[in-house]
mmCIF file of C-alpha atoms and ligand atoms in Angstrom:
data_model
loop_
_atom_site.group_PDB
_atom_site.id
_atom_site.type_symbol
_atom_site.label_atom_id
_atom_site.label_comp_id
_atom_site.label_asym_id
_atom_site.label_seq_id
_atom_site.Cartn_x
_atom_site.Cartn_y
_atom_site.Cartn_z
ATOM 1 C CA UNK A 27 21.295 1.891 28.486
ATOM 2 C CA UNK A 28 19.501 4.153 29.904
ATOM 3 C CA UNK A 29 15.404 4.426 28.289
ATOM 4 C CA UNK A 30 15.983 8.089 26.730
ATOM 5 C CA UNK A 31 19.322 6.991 24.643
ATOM 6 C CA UNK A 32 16.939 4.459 23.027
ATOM 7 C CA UNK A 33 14.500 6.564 21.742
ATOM 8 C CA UNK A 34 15.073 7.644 18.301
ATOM 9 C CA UNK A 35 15.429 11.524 18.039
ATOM 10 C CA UNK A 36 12.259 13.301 15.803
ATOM 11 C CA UNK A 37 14.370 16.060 14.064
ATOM 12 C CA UNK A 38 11.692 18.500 13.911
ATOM 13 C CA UNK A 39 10.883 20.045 10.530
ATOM 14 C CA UNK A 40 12.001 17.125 8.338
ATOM 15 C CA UNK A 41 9.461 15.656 5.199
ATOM 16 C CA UNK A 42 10.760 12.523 3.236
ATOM 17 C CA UNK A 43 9.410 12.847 -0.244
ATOM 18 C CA UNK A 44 10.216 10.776 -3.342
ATOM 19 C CA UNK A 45 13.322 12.270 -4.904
ATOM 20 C CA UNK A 46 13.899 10.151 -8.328
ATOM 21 C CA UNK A 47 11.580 6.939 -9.724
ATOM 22 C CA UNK A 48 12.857 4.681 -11.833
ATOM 23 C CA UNK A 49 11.104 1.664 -13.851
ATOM 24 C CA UNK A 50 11.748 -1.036 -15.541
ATOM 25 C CA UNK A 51 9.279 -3.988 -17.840
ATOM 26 C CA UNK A 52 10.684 -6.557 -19.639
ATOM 27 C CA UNK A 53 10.744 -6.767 -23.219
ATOM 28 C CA UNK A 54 8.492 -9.729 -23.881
ATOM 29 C CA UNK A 55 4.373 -9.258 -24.356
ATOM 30 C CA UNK A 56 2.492 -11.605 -23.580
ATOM 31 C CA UNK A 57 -0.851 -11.609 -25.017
ATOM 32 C CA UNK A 58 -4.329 -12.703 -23.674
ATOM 33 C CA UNK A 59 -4.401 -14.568 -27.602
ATOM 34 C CA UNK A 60 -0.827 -16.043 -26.495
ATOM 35 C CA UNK A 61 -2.536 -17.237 -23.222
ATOM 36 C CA UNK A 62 -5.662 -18.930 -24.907
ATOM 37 C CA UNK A 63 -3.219 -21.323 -26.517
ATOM 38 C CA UNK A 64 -2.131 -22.167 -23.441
ATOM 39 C CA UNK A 65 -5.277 -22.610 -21.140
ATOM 40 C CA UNK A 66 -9.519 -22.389 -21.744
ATOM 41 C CA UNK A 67 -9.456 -19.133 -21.513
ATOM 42 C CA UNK A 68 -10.351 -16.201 -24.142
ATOM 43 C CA UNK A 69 -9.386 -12.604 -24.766
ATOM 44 C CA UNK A 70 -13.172 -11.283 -24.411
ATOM 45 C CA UNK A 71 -13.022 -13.082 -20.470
ATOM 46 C CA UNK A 72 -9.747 -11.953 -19.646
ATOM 47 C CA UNK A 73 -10.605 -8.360 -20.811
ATOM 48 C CA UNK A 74 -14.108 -7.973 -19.465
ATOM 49 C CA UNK A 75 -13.052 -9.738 -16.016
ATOM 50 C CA UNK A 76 -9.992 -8.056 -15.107
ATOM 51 C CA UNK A 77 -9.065 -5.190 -17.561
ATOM 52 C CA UNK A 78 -6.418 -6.876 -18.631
ATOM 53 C CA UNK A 79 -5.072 -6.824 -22.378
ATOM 54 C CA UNK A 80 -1.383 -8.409 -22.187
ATOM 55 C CA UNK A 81 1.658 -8.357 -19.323
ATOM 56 C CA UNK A 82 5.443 -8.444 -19.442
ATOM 57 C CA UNK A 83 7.282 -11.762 -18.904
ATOM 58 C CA UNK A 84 10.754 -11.878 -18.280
ATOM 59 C CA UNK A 85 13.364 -13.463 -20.799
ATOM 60 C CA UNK A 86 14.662 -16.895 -18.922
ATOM 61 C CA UNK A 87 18.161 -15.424 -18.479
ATOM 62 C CA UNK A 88 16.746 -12.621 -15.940
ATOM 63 C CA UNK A 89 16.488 -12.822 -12.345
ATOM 64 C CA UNK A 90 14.371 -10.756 -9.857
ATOM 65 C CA UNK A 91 17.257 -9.019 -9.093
ATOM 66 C CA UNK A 92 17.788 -7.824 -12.359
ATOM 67 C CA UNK A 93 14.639 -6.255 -13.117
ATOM 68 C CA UNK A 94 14.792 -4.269 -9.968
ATOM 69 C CA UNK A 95 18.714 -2.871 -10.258
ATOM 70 C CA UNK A 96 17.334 -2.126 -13.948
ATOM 71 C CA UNK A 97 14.878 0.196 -12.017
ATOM 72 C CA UNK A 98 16.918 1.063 -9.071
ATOM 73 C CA UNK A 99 19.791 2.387 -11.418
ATOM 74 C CA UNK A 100 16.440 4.868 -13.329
ATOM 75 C CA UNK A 101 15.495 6.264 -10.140
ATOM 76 C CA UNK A 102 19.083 7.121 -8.846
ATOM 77 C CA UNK A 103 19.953 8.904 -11.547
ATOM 78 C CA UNK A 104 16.242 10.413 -11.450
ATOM 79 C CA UNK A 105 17.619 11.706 -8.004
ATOM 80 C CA UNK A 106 21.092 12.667 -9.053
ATOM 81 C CA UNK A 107 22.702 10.037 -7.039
ATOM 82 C CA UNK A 108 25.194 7.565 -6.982
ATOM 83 C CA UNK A 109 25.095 3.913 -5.868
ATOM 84 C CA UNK A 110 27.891 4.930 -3.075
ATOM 85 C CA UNK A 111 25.228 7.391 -1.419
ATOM 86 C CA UNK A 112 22.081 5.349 -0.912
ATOM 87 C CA UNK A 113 22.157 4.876 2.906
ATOM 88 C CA UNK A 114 19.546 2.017 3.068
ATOM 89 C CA UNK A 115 17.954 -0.778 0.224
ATOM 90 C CA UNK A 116 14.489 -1.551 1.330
ATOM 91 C CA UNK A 117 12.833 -4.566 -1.352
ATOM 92 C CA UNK A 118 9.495 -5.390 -1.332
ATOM 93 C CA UNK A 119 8.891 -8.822 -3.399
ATOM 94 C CA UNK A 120 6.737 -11.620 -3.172
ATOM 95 C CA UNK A 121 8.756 -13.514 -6.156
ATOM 96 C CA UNK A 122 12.455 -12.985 -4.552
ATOM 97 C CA UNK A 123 15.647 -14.549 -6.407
ATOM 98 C CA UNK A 124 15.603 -17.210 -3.263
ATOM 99 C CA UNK A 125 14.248 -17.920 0.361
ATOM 100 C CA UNK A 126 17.654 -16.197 1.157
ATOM 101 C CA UNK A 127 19.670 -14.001 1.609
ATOM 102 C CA UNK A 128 17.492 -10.859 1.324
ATOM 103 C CA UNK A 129 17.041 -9.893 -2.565
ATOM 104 C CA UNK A 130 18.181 -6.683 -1.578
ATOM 105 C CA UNK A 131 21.542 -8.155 -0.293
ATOM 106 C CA UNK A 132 22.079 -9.221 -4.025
ATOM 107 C CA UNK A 133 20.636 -5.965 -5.285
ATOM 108 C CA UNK A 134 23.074 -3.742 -3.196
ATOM 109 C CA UNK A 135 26.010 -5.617 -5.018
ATOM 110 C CA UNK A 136 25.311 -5.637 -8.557
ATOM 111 C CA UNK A 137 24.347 -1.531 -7.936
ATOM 112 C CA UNK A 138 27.465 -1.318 -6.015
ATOM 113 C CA UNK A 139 25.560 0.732 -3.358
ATOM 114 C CA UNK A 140 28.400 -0.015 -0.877
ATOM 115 C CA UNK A 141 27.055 2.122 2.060
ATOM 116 C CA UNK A 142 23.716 1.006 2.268
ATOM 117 C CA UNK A 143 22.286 -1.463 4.962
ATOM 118 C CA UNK A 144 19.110 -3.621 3.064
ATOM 119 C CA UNK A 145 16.521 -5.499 4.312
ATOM 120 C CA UNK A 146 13.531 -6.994 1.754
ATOM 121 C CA UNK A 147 9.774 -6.897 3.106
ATOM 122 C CA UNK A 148 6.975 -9.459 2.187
ATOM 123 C CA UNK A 149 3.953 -7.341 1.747
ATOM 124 C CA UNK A 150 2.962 -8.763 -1.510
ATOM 125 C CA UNK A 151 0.277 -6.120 -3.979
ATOM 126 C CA UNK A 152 1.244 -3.029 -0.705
ATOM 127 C CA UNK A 153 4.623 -3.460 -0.419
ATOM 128 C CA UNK A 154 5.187 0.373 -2.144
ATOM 129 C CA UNK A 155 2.956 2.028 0.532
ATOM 130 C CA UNK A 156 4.672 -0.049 3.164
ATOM 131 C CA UNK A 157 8.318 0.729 2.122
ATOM 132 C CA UNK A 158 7.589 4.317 1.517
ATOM 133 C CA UNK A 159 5.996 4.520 5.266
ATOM 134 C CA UNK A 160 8.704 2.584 6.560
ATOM 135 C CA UNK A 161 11.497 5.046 4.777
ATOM 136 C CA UNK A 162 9.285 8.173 5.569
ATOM 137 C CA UNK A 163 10.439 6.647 9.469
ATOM 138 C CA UNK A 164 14.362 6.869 9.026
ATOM 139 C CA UNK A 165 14.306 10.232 7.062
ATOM 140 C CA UNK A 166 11.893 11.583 9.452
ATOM 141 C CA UNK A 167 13.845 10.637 12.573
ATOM 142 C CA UNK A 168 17.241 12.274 10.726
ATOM 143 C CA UNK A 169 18.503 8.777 10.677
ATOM 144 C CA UNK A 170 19.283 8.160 6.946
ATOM 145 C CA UNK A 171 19.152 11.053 4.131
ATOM 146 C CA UNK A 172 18.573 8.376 1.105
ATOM 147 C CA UNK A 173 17.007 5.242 0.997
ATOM 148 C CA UNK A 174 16.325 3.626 -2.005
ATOM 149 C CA UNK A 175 12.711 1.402 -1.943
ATOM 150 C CA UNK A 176 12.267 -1.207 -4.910
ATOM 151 C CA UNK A 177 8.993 -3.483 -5.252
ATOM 152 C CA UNK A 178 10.029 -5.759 -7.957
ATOM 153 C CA UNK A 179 8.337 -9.358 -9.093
ATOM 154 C CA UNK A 180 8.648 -12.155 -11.246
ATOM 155 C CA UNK A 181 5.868 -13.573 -10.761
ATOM 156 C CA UNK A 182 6.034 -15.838 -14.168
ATOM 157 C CA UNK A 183 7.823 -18.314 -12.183
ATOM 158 C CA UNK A 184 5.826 -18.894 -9.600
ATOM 159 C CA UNK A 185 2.218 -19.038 -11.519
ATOM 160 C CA UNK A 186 0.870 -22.182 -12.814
ATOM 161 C CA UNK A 187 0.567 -22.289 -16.560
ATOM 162 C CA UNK A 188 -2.298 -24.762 -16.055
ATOM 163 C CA UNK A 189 -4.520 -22.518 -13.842
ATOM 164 C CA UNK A 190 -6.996 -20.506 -16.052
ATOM 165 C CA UNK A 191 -7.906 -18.777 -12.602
ATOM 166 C CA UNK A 192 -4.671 -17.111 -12.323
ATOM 167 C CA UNK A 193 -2.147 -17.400 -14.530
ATOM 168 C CA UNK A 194 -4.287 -14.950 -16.948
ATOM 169 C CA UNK A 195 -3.951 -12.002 -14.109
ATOM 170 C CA UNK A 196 0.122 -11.457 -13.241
ATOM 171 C CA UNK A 197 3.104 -9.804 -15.040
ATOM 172 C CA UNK A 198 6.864 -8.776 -14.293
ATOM 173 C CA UNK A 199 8.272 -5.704 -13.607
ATOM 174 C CA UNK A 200 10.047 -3.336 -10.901
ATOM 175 C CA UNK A 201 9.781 -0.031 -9.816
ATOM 176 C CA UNK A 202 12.269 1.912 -7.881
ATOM 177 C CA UNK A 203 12.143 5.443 -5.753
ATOM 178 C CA UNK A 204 14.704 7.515 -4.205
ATOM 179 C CA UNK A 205 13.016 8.539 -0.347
ATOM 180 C CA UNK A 206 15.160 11.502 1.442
ATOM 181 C CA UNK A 207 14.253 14.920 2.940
ATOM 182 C CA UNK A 208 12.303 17.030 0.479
ATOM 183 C CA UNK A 209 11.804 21.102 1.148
ATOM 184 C CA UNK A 210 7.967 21.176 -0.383
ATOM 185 C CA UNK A 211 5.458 18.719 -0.305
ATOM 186 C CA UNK A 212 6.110 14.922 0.728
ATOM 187 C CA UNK A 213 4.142 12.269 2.678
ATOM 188 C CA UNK A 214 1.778 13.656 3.825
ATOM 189 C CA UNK A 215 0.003 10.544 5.850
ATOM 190 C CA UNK A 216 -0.137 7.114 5.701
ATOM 191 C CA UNK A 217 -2.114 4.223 7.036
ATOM 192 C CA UNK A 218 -1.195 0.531 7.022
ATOM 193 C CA UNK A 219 -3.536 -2.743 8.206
ATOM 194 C CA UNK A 220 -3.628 -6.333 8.478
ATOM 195 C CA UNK A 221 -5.861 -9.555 8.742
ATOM 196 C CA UNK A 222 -3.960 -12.764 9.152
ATOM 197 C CA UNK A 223 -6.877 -15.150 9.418
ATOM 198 C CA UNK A 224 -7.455 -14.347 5.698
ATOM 199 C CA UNK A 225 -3.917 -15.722 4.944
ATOM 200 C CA UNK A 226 -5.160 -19.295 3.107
ATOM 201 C CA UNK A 227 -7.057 -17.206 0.507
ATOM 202 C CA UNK A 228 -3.932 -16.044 -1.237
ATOM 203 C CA UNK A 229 -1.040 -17.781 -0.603
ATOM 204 C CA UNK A 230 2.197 -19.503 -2.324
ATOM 205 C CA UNK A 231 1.794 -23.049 0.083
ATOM 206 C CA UNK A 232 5.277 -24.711 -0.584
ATOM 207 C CA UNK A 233 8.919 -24.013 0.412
ATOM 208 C CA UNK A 234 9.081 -22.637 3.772
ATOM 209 C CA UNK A 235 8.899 -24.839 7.080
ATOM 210 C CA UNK A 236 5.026 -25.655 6.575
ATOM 211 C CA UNK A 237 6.032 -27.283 3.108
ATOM 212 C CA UNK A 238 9.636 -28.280 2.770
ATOM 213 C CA UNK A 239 10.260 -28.938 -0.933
ATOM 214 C CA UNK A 240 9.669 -32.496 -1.198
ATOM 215 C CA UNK A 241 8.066 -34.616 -4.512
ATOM 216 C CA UNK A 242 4.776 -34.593 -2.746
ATOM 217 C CA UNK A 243 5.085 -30.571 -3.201
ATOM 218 C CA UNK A 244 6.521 -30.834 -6.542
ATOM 219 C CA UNK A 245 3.959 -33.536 -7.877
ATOM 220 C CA UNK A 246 0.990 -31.082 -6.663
ATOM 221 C CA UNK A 247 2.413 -28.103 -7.862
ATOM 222 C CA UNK A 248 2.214 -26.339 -4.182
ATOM 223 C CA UNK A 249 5.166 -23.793 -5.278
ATOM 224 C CA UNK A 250 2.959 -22.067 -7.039
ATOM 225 C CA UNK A 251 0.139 -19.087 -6.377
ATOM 226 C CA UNK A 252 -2.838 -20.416 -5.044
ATOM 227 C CA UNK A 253 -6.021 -17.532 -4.728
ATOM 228 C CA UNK A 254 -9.466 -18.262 -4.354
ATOM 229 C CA UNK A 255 -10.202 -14.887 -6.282
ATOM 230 C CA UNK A 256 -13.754 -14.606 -5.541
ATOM 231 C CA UNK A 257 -13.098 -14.066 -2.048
ATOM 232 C CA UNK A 258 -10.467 -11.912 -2.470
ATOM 233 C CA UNK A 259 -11.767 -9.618 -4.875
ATOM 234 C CA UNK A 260 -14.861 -8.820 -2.030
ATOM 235 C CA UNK A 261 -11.844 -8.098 0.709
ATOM 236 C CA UNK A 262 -9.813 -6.333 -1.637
ATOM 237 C CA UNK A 263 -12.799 -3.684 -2.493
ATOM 238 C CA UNK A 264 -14.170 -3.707 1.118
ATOM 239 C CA UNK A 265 -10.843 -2.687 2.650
ATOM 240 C CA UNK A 266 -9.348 -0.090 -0.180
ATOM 241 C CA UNK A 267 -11.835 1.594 0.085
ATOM 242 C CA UNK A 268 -11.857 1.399 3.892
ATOM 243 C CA UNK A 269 -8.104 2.433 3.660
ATOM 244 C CA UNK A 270 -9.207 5.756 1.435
ATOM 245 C CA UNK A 271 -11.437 7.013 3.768
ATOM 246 C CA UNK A 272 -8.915 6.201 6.913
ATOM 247 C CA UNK A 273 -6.343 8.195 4.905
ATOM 248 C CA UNK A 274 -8.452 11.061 3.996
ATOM 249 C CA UNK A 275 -9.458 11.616 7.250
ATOM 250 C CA UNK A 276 -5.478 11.217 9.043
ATOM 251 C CA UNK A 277 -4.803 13.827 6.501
ATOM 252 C CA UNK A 278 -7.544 16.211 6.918
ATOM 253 C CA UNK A 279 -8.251 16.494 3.420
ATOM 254 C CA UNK A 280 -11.478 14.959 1.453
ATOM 255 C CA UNK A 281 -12.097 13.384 -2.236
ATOM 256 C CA UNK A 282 -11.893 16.803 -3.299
ATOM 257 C CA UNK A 283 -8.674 17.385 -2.492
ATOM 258 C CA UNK A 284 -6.840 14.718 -4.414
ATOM 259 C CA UNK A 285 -5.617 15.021 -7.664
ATOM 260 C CA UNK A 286 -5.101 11.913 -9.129
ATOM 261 C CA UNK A 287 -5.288 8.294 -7.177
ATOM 262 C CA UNK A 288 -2.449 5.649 -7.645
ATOM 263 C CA UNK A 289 -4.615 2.339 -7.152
ATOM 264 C CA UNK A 290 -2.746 -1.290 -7.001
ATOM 265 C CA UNK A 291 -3.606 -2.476 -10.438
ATOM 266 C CA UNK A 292 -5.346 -6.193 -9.659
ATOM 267 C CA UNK A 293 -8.532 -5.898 -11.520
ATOM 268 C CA UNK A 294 -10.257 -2.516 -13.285
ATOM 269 C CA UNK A 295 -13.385 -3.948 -11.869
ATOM 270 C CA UNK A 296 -12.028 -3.728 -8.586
ATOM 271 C CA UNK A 297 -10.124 -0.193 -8.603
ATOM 272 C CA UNK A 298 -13.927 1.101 -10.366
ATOM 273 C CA UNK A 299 -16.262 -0.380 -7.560
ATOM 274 C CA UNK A 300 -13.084 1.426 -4.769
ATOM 275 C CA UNK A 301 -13.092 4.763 -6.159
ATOM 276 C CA UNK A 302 -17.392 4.668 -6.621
ATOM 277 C CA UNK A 303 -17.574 3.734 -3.462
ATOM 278 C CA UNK A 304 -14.743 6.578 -2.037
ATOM 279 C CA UNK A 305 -17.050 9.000 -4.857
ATOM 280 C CA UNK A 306 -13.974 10.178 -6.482
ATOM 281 C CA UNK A 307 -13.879 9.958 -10.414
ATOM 282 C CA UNK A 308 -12.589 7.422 -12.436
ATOM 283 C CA UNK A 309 -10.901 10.782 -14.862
ATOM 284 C CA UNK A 310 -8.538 10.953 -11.636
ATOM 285 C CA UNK A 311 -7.547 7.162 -11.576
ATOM 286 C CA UNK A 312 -4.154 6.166 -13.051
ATOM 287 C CA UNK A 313 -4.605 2.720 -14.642
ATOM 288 C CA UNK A 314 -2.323 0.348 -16.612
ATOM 289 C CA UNK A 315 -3.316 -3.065 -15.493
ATOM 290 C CA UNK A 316 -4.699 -3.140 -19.050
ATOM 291 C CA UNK A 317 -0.741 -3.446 -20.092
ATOM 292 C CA UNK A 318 0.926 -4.994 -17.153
ATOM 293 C CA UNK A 319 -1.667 -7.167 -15.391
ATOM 294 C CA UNK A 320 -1.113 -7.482 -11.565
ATOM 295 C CA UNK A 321 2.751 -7.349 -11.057
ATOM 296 C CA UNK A 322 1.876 -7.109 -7.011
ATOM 297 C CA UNK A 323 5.057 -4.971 -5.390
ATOM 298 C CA UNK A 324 6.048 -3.505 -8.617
ATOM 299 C CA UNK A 325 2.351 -2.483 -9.575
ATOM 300 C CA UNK A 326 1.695 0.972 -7.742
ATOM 301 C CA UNK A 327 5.072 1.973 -8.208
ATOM 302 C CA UNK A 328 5.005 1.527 -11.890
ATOM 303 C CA UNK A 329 2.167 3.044 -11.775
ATOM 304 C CA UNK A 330 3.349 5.956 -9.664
ATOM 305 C CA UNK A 331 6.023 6.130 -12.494
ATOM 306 C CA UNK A 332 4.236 6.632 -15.504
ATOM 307 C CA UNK A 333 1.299 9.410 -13.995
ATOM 308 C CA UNK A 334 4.651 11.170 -13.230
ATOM 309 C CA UNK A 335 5.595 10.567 -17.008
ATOM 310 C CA UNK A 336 2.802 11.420 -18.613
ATOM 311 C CA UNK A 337 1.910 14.250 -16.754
ATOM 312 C CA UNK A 338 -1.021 13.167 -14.891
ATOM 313 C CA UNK A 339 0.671 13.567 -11.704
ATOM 314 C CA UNK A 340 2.103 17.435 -11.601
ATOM 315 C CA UNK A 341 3.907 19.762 -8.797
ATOM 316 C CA UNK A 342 1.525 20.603 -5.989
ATOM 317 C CA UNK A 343 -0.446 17.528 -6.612
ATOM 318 C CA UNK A 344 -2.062 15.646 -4.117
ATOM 319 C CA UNK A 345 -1.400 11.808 -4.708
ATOM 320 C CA UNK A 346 -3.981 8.693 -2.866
ATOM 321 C CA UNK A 347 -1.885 5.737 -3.239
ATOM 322 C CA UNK A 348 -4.231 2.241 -2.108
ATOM 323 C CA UNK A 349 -3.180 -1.352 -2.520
ATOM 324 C CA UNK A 350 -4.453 -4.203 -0.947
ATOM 325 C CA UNK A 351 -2.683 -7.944 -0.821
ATOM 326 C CA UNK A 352 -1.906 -11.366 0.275
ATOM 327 C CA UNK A 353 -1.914 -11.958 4.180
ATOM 328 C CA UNK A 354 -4.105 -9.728 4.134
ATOM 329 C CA UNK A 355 -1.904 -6.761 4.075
ATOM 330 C CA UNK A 356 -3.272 -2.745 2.394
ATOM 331 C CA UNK A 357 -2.196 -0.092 3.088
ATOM 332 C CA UNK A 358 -3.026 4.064 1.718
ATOM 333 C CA UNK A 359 -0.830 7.268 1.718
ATOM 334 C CA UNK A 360 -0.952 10.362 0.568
ATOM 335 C CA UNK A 361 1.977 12.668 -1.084
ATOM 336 C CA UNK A 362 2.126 15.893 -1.981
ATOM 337 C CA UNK A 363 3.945 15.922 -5.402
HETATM 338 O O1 UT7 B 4 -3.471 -8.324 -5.980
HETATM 339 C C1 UT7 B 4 -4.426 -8.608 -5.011
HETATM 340 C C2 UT7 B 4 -4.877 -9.963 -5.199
HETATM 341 N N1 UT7 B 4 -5.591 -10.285 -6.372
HETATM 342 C C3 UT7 B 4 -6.756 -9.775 -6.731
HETATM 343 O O2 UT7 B 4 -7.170 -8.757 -6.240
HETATM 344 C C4 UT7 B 4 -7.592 -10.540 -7.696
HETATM 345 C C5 UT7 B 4 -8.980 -10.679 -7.149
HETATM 346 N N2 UT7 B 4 -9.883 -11.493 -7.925
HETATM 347 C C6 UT7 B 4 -10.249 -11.224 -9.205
HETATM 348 O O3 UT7 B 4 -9.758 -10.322 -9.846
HETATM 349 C C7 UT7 B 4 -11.371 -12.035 -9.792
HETATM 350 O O4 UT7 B 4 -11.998 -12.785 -8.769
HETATM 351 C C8 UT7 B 4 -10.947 -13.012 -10.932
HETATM 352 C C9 UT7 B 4 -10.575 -12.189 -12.172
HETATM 353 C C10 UT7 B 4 -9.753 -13.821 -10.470
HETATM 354 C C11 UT7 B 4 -12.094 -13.933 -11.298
HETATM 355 O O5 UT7 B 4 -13.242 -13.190 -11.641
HETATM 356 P P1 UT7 B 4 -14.645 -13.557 -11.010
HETATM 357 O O6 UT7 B 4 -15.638 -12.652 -11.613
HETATM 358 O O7 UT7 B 4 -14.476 -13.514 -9.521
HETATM 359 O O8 UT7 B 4 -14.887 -15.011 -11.554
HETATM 360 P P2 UT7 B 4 -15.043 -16.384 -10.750
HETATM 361 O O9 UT7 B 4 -13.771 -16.762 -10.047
HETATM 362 O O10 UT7 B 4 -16.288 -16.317 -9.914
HETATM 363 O O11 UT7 B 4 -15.281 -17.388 -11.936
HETATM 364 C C12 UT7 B 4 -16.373 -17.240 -12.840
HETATM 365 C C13 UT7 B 4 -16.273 -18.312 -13.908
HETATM 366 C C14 UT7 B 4 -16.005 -19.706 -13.350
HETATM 367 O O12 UT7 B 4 -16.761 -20.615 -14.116
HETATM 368 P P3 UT7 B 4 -18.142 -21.218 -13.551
HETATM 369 O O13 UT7 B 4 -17.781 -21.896 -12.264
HETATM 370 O O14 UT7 B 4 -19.038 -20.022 -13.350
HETATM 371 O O15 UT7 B 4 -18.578 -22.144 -14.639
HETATM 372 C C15 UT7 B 4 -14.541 -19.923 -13.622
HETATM 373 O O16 UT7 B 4 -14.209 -21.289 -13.790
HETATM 374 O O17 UT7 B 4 -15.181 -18.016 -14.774
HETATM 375 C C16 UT7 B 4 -14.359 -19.173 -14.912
HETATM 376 N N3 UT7 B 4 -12.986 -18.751 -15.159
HETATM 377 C C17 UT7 B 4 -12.508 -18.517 -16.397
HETATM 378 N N4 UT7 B 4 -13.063 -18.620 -17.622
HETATM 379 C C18 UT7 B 4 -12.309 -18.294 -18.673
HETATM 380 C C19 UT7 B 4 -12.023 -18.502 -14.251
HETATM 381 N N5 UT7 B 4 -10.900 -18.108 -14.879
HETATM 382 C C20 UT7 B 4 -11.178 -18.114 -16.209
HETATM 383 C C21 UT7 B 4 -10.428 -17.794 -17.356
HETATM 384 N N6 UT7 B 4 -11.034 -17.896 -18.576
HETATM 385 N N7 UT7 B 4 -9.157 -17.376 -17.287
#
């Protein structure tokens, strides 16, 4: 093979834009009152900590794969599309229905979305801005016309119900968007980072080859999510708003510019000491971790999803999406709606 029929073609002129978004919470509420019966905890921390009011917990009979064909169905027929067209299943999931096969695998068959290839990423609270730069790739080198991202968790069953420090902050849910060719606006730029040696800070420690399942992982509860918060709530404001400002500049546009900012809903102290810090103002932040809590992959998507909804986020729009995550992964993009 020679080194030119390697290289993927650019096909000049083409924008990949979000098409159709789709969303999906599950029914049940959980309260921060529900939670104080639970652990030494109390609504007034819980709300003045993290912004956080109640989350969605999935009923025992649904899987992660569920809650994201729930979403992936919305944003198809947001897009006017059928199963049969979607060209590629990208899932982004921290919580996946098992080690494997790929969640997205299982996804594609219950949709029925016979012609697509599918691969699931692990780039926990960013996986939305890295499947929608990853998409933006195939559509933009003429490869694939619809691709189909989903960033779903479940993250109910992998907390521990006896950890005030964390059970009190994550939810369930899955959002879904349609990526493909768009004649007016798009993605506009996009920037993603990393910083491995921050990995032990967030981390679920059991059930890969570190960890086999075993009792002595059982017995000290090492399937579950394990986050010195502290630490990561300095990183996580230090780098989004690090990511803003790499964005804004890629772009060629400043603060001014943007119309409303998607942030990855963690903590409202965190998304108010990013956007201070970027000096854009909090009337042009979307929030709803008071509702949902931290539901990682699904959380800027979901949010994405209602600004769209409620009119917040309109035609001609310019959109900052940030998110920042476990391994340490962010990333930042903007979109012209
Ligand atoms: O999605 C990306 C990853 N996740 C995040 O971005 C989350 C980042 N971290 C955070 O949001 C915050 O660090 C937390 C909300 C997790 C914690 O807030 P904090 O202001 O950093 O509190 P802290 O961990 O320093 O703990 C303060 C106190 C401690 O008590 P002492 O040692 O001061 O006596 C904790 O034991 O609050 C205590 N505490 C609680 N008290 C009542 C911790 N959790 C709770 C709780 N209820 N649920």
């Amino acid at each position: 093979m020679t080194p030119k029929s390697k290289t993927i073609k650019k096909h000049a002129g083409i924008t990949a834009g979000i098409t159709g978004l789709g969303c999906y919470l599950p029914k049940k509420v959980m309260t921060n009152a529900d939670l104080a019966k639970l652990v030494d905890t109390s609504d007034e921390w819980i709300r003045t900590r993290t912004g956080i009011s109640e989350r969605r917990i999935a009923d025992e009979k649904e899987v992660t794969s569920d809650l994201a064909v729930n979403a992936a169905r919305m944003a198809l027929r947001d897009a006017k599309l059928e199963a049969k067209d979607v060209e590629l299943i990208i899932l982004a999931s921290i919580s996946p229905d098992m080690p494997f096969p790929a969640t997205s695998c299982i996804v594609q068959a219950k949709l029925g979305a016979v012609n697509a290839a599918c691969f699931d990423i692990n780039a926990a609270c960013s996986g939305f801005i890295h499947e929608l730069t990853i998409a933006q790739q195939f559509i933009e080198s003429g490869m694939y016309k619809n691709v189909l991202v989903i960033g779903v968790e479940l993250l109910s069953r992998f907390i521990d119900w006896k950890d005030r420090s964390t059970c009190v902050l994550f939810g369930d849910g899955a959002g879904a968007a349609v990526i493909a060719p768009v004649k007016r606006g798009g993605i506009i730029s996009s920037y993603l980072g990393a910083d491995g040696t921050k990995s032990n800070l967030l981390m679920c420690p059991a059930g890969g080859s570190v960890h086999p399942a075993s009792h002595k992982t059982v017995t000290e509860g090492m399937h579950f999510l394990k986050m010195q918060g502290n630490d990561v709530f300095k990183n996580a404001v230090r780098v989004m708003t690090d990511a803003c400002a790499k964005v804004l500049h890629k772009s060629g546009l400043t603060t001014g510019d943007i119309d409303c900012v998607i942030p990855h809903q963690a903590n409202i102290r965190i998304i108010e000491a990013v956007v201070e810090r970027v000096k854009i103002p909090m009337e042009k932040v979307f929030v709803n971790v008071d509702r949902y809590g931290n539901m990682s992959a699904a959380s800027a998507i979901v949010a994405l999803f209602e600004a769209v909804k409620e009119g917040r986020v309109k035609k001609g729009d310019k959109v900052l999406l940030v998110a920042f995550g476990s391994g340490f992964v962010w990333g930042s993009c903007i979109i012209e709606w």
